[in-house]
PDB file of N, CA and C in Angstrom:
ATOM      1  N   MET I   1      73.763  93.830 108.835  1.00  0.00           N
ATOM      2  CA  MET I   1      72.360  94.029 109.110  1.00  0.00           C
ATOM      3  C   MET I   1      71.612  92.715 108.967  1.00  0.00           C
ATOM      4  N   GLY I   2      71.439  92.134 107.845  1.00  0.00           N
ATOM      5  CA  GLY I   2      70.782  90.847 107.729  1.00  0.00           C
ATOM      6  C   GLY I   2      69.272  90.942 107.750  1.00  0.00           C
ATOM      7  N   SER I   3      68.660  89.786 107.756  1.00  0.00           N
ATOM      8  CA  SER I   3      67.191  89.747 107.733  1.00  0.00           C
ATOM      9  C   SER I   3      66.640  89.827 109.151  1.00  0.00           C
ATOM     10  N   PHE I   4      65.359  90.120 109.216  1.00  0.00           N
ATOM     11  CA  PHE I   4      64.702  90.231 110.508  1.00  0.00           C
ATOM     12  C   PHE I   4      64.373  88.846 111.052  1.00  0.00           C
ATOM     13  N   SER I   5      64.489  88.695 112.363  1.00  0.00           N
ATOM     14  CA  SER I   5      64.106  87.439 113.011  1.00  0.00           C
ATOM     15  C   SER I   5      62.641  87.536 113.429  1.00  0.00           C
ATOM     16  N   ALA I   6      62.131  86.456 113.974  1.00  0.00           N
ATOM     17  CA  ALA I   6      60.736  86.427 114.424  1.00  0.00           C
ATOM     18  C   ALA I   6      60.501  87.468 115.519  1.00  0.00           C
ATOM     19  N   TRP I   7      61.483  87.703 116.389  1.00  0.00           N
ATOM     20  CA  TRP I   7      61.333  88.693 117.451  1.00  0.00           C
ATOM     21  C   TRP I   7      61.205  90.099 116.884  1.00  0.00           C
ATOM     22  N   HIS I   8      61.962  90.381 115.849  1.00  0.00           N
ATOM     23  CA  HIS I   8      61.856  91.705 115.225  1.00  0.00           C
ATOM     24  C   HIS I   8      60.451  91.934 114.671  1.00  0.00           C
ATOM     25  N   TRP I   9      59.916  90.933 113.980  1.00  0.00           N
ATOM     26  CA  TRP I   9      58.581  91.068 113.403  1.00  0.00           C
ATOM     27  C   TRP I   9      57.523  91.204 114.497  1.00  0.00           C
ATOM     28  N   ALA I  10      57.702  90.484 115.615  1.00  0.00           N
ATOM     29  CA  ALA I  10      56.754  90.583 116.725  1.00  0.00           C
ATOM     30  C   ALA I  10      56.753  91.994 117.301  1.00  0.00           C
ATOM     31  N   ILE I  11      57.937  92.573 117.454  1.00  0.00           N
ATOM     32  CA  ILE I  11      58.039  93.931 117.985  1.00  0.00           C
ATOM     33  C   ILE I  11      57.413  94.932 117.022  1.00  0.00           C
ATOM     34  N   VAL I  12      57.667  94.765 115.734  1.00  0.00           N
ATOM     35  CA  VAL I  12      57.066  95.653 114.732  1.00  0.00           C
ATOM     36  C   VAL I  12      55.550  95.547 114.776  1.00  0.00           C
ATOM     37  N   LEU I  13      55.014  94.331 114.889  1.00  0.00           N
ATOM     38  CA  LEU I  13      53.568  94.131 114.967  1.00  0.00           C
ATOM     39  C   LEU I  13      52.977  94.814 116.192  1.00  0.00           C
ATOM     40  N   VAL I  14      53.630  94.687 117.329  1.00  0.00           N
ATOM     41  CA  VAL I  14      53.141  95.323 118.558  1.00  0.00           C
ATOM     42  C   VAL I  14      53.143  96.845 118.408  1.00  0.00           C
ATOM     43  N   VAL I  15      54.196  97.386 117.834  1.00  0.00           N
ATOM     44  CA  VAL I  15      54.270  98.842 117.647  1.00  0.00           C
ATOM     45  C   VAL I  15      53.159  99.312 116.717  1.00  0.00           C
ATOM     46  N   ILE I  16      52.917  98.573 115.635  1.00  0.00           N
ATOM     47  CA  ILE I  16      51.846  98.943 114.708  1.00  0.00           C
ATOM     48  C   ILE I  16      50.495  98.892 115.398  1.00  0.00           C
ATOM     49  N   LEU I  17      50.256  97.854 116.192  1.00  0.00           N
ATOM     50  CA  LEU I  17      48.977  97.750 116.905  1.00  0.00           C
ATOM     51  C   LEU I  17      48.811  98.877 117.914  1.00  0.00           C
ATOM     52  N   ILE I  18      49.889  99.248 118.582  1.00  0.00           N
ATOM     53  CA  ILE I  18      49.803 100.350 119.543  1.00  0.00           C
ATOM     54  C   ILE I  18      49.564 101.669 118.807  1.00  0.00           C
ATOM     55  N   PHE I  19      50.270 101.862 117.717  1.00  0.00           N
ATOM     56  CA  PHE I  19      50.187 103.132 116.982  1.00  0.00           C
ATOM     57  C   PHE I  19      48.826 103.309 116.315  1.00  0.00           C
ATOM     58  N   PHE I  20      48.341 102.280 115.639  1.00  0.00           N
ATOM     59  CA  PHE I  20      47.099 102.393 114.887  1.00  0.00           C
ATOM     60  C   PHE I  20      45.878 101.922 115.666  1.00  0.00           C
ATOM     61  N   GLY I  21      46.048 101.095 116.641  1.00  0.00           N
ATOM     62  CA  GLY I  21      44.925 100.531 117.372  1.00  0.00           C
ATOM     63  C   GLY I  21      44.401  99.287 116.679  1.00  0.00           C
ATOM     64  N   ARG I  22      43.664  98.486 117.410  1.00  0.00           N
ATOM     65  CA  ARG I  22      43.189  97.207 116.870  1.00  0.00           C
ATOM     66  C   ARG I  22      42.161  97.392 115.771  1.00  0.00           C
ATOM     67  N   GLY I  23      41.314  98.381 115.865  1.00  0.00           N
ATOM     68  CA  GLY I  23      40.250  98.565 114.887  1.00  0.00           C
ATOM     69  C   GLY I  23      40.719  99.170 113.576  1.00  0.00           C
ATOM     70  N   LYS I  24      41.807  99.890 113.614  1.00  0.00           N
ATOM     71  CA  LYS I  24      42.262 100.607 112.429  1.00  0.00           C
ATOM     72  C   LYS I  24      42.996  99.694 111.444  1.00  0.00           C
ATOM     73  N   VAL I  25      43.688  98.662 111.930  1.00  0.00           N
ATOM     74  CA  VAL I  25      44.473  97.788 111.055  1.00  0.00           C
ATOM     75  C   VAL I  25      43.588  97.071 110.022  1.00  0.00           C
ATOM     76  N   PRO I  26      42.463  96.459 110.413  1.00  0.00           N
ATOM     77  CA  PRO I  26      41.616  95.832 109.393  1.00  0.00           C
ATOM     78  C   PRO I  26      41.082  96.826 108.356  1.00  0.00           C
ATOM     79  N   GLU I  27      40.783  98.037 108.792  1.00  0.00           N
ATOM     80  CA  GLU I  27      40.329  99.062 107.855  1.00  0.00           C
ATOM     81  C   GLU I  27      41.413  99.379 106.834  1.00  0.00           C
ATOM     82  N   LEU I  28      42.653  99.508 107.304  1.00  0.00           N
ATOM     83  CA  LEU I  28      43.767  99.788 106.401  1.00  0.00           C
ATOM     84  C   LEU I  28      43.964  98.648 105.409  1.00  0.00           C
ATOM     85  N   MET I  29      43.873  97.420 105.888  1.00  0.00           N
ATOM     86  CA  MET I  29      44.038  96.261 105.003  1.00  0.00           C
ATOM     87  C   MET I  29      42.918  96.206 103.979  1.00  0.00           C
ATOM     88  N   GLY I  30      41.697  96.547 104.389  1.00  0.00           N
ATOM     89  CA  GLY I  30      40.572  96.584 103.463  1.00  0.00           C
ATOM     90  C   GLY I  30      40.777  97.636 102.384  1.00  0.00           C
ATOM     91  N   ASP I  31      41.297  98.792 102.782  1.00  0.00           N
ATOM     92  CA  ASP I  31      41.569  99.848 101.808  1.00  0.00           C
ATOM     93  C   ASP I  31      42.650  99.416 100.821  1.00  0.00           C
ATOM     94  N   VAL I  32      43.672  98.733 101.327  1.00  0.00           N
ATOM     95  CA  VAL I  32      44.737  98.245 100.438  1.00  0.00           C
ATOM     96  C   VAL I  32      44.170  97.227  99.458  1.00  0.00           C
ATOM     97  N   ALA I  33      43.320  96.324  99.947  1.00  0.00           N
ATOM     98  CA  ALA I  33      42.720  95.309  99.069  1.00  0.00           C
ATOM     99  C   ALA I  33      41.853  95.964  97.992  1.00  0.00           C
ATOM    100  N   GLN I  34      41.086  96.972  98.356  1.00  0.00           N
ATOM    101  CA  GLN I  34      40.260  97.670  97.366  1.00  0.00           C
ATOM    102  C   GLN I  34      41.132  98.363  96.323  1.00  0.00           C
ATOM    103  N   GLY I  35      42.229  98.929  96.754  1.00  0.00           N
ATOM    104  CA  GLY I  35      43.143  99.580  95.822  1.00  0.00           C
ATOM    105  C   GLY I  35      43.745  98.586  94.835  1.00  0.00           C
ATOM    106  N   ILE I  36      44.107  97.403  95.325  1.00  0.00           N
ATOM    107  CA  ILE I  36      44.673  96.371  94.452  1.00  0.00           C
ATOM    108  C   ILE I  36      43.627  95.903  93.447  1.00  0.00           C
ATOM    109  N   ARG I  37      42.396  95.690  93.919  1.00  0.00           N
ATOM    110  CA  ARG I  37      41.328  95.265  93.006  1.00  0.00           C
ATOM    111  C   ARG I  37      41.070  96.307  91.922  1.00  0.00           C
ATOM    112  N   ALA I  38      41.045  97.574  92.306  1.00  0.00           N
ATOM    113  CA  ALA I  38      40.817  98.645  91.336  1.00  0.00           C
ATOM    114  C   ALA I  38      41.961  98.707  90.327  1.00  0.00           C
ATOM    115  N   PHE I  39      43.188  98.512  90.791  1.00  0.00           N
ATOM    116  CA  PHE I  39      44.341  98.527  89.901  1.00  0.00           C
ATOM    117  C   PHE I  39      44.249  97.393  88.882  1.00  0.00           C
ATOM    118  N   LYS I  40      43.901  96.187  89.347  1.00  0.00           N
ATOM    119  CA  LYS I  40      43.779  95.044  88.434  1.00  0.00           C
ATOM    120  C   LYS I  40      42.650  95.261  87.434  1.00  0.00           C
ATOM    121  N   ARG I  41      41.530  95.818  87.903  1.00  0.00           N
ATOM    122  CA  ARG I  41      40.390  96.085  87.012  1.00  0.00           C
ATOM    123  C   ARG I  41      40.786  97.088  85.929  1.00  0.00           C
ATOM    124  N   ASP I  42      41.510  98.124  86.320  1.00  0.00           N
ATOM    125  CA  ASP I  42      41.953  99.126  85.344  1.00  0.00           C
ATOM    126  C   ASP I  42      42.933  98.531  84.343  1.00  0.00           C
ATOM    127  N   LEU I  43      43.802  97.632  84.790  1.00  0.00           N
ATOM    128  CA  LEU I  43      44.721  96.973  83.865  1.00  0.00           C
ATOM    129  C   LEU I  43      43.956  96.153  82.835  1.00  0.00           C
ATOM    130  N   ARG I  44      42.928  95.414  83.289  1.00  0.00           N
ATOM    131  CA  ARG I  44      42.119  94.620  82.360  1.00  0.00           C
ATOM    132  C   ARG I  44      41.408  95.528  81.362  1.00  0.00           C
ATOM    133  N   ASP I  45      40.863  96.637  81.842  1.00  0.00           N
ATOM    134  CA  ASP I  45      40.174  97.577  80.956  1.00  0.00           C
ATOM    135  C   ASP I  45      41.134  98.166  79.926  1.00  0.00           C
ATOM    136  N   ASP I  46      42.351  98.495  80.350  1.00  0.00           N
ATOM    137  CA  ASP I  46      43.344  99.038  79.416  1.00  0.00           C
ATOM    138  C   ASP I  46      43.719  98.009  78.362  1.00  0.00           C
ATOM    139  N   GLN I  47      43.852  96.759  78.751  1.00  0.00           N
ATOM    140  CA  GLN I  47      44.201  95.713  77.793  1.00  0.00           C
ATOM    141  C   GLN I  47      43.080  95.523  76.784  1.00  0.00           C
ATOM    142  N   ARG I  48      41.846  95.578  77.244  1.00  0.00           N
ATOM    143  CA  ARG I  48      40.705  95.441  76.330  1.00  0.00           C
ATOM    144  C   ARG I  48      40.671  96.615  75.355  1.00  0.00           C
ATOM    145  N   THR I  49      40.908  97.807  75.858  1.00  0.00           N
ATOM    146  CA  THR I  49      40.894  99.002  75.018  1.00  0.00           C
ATOM    147  C   THR I  49      42.006  98.918  73.980  1.00  0.00           C
ATOM    148  N   ASP I  50      43.188  98.480  74.387  1.00  0.00           N
ATOM    149  CA  ASP I  50      44.298  98.337  73.442  1.00  0.00           C
ATOM    150  C   ASP I  50      43.968  97.300  72.382  1.00  0.00           C
ATOM    151  N   GLY I  51      43.330  96.199  72.775  1.00  0.00           N
ATOM    152  CA  GLY I  51      42.943  95.173  71.810  1.00  0.00           C
ATOM    153  C   GLY I  51      41.914  95.678  70.826  1.00  0.00           C
ATOM    154  N   GLU I  52      40.975  96.467  71.288  1.00  0.00           N
ATOM    155  CA  GLU I  52      39.960  97.032  70.395  1.00  0.00           C
ATOM    156  C   GLU I  52      40.587  98.014  69.417  1.00  0.00           C
ATOM    157  N   LEU I  53      41.550  98.784  69.876  1.00  0.00           N
ATOM    158  CA  LEU I  53      42.214  99.732  68.989  1.00  0.00           C
ATOM    159  C   LEU I  53      43.028  98.989  67.923  1.00  0.00           C
ATOM    160  N   ASP I  54      43.679  97.902  68.290  1.00  0.00           N
ATOM    161  CA  ASP I  54      44.436  97.114  67.327  1.00  0.00           C
ATOM    162  C   ASP I  54      43.517  96.547  66.256  1.00  0.00           C
ATOM    163  N   GLN I  55      42.317  96.083  66.638  1.00  0.00           N
ATOM    164  CA  GLN I  55      41.374  95.531  65.678  1.00  0.00           C
ATOM    165  C   GLN I  55      40.872  96.615  64.733  1.00  0.00           C
ATOM    166  N   GLN I  56      40.658  97.817  65.237  1.00  0.00           N
ATOM    167  CA  GLN I  56      40.188  98.916  64.395  1.00  0.00           C
ATOM    168  C   GLN I  56      41.270  99.332  63.409  1.00  0.00           C
ATOM    169  N   ASP I  57      42.528  99.256  63.788  1.00  0.00           N
ATOM    170  CA  ASP I  57      43.622  99.621  62.888  1.00  0.00           C
ATOM    171  C   ASP I  57      43.717  98.642  61.724  1.00  0.00           C
ATOM    172  N   LYS I  58      43.361  97.392  61.959  1.00  0.00           N
ATOM    173  CA  LYS I  58      43.457  96.373  60.905  1.00  0.00           C
ATOM    174  C   LYS I  58      42.355  96.545  59.864  1.00  0.00           C
ATOM    175  N   LEU I  59      41.229  97.143  60.264  1.00  0.00           N
ATOM    176  CA  LEU I  59      40.112  97.323  59.340  1.00  0.00           C
ATOM    177  C   LEU I  59      40.402  98.432  58.428  1.00  0.00           C
TER     178      LEU I  59
END
């Protein structure tokens, strides 16, 4: 099997554009970016909460 060549990726891109349309792809990418940002924000909040709990245990 091996890795994909540039032609394979071009064909996959064309199929995605045909399937989703030109306007839908940027929307999907925007949704993915928002999901990643929310995930990172939640990780930071969890770390802060864990740090606060550790400080309270020491008191």
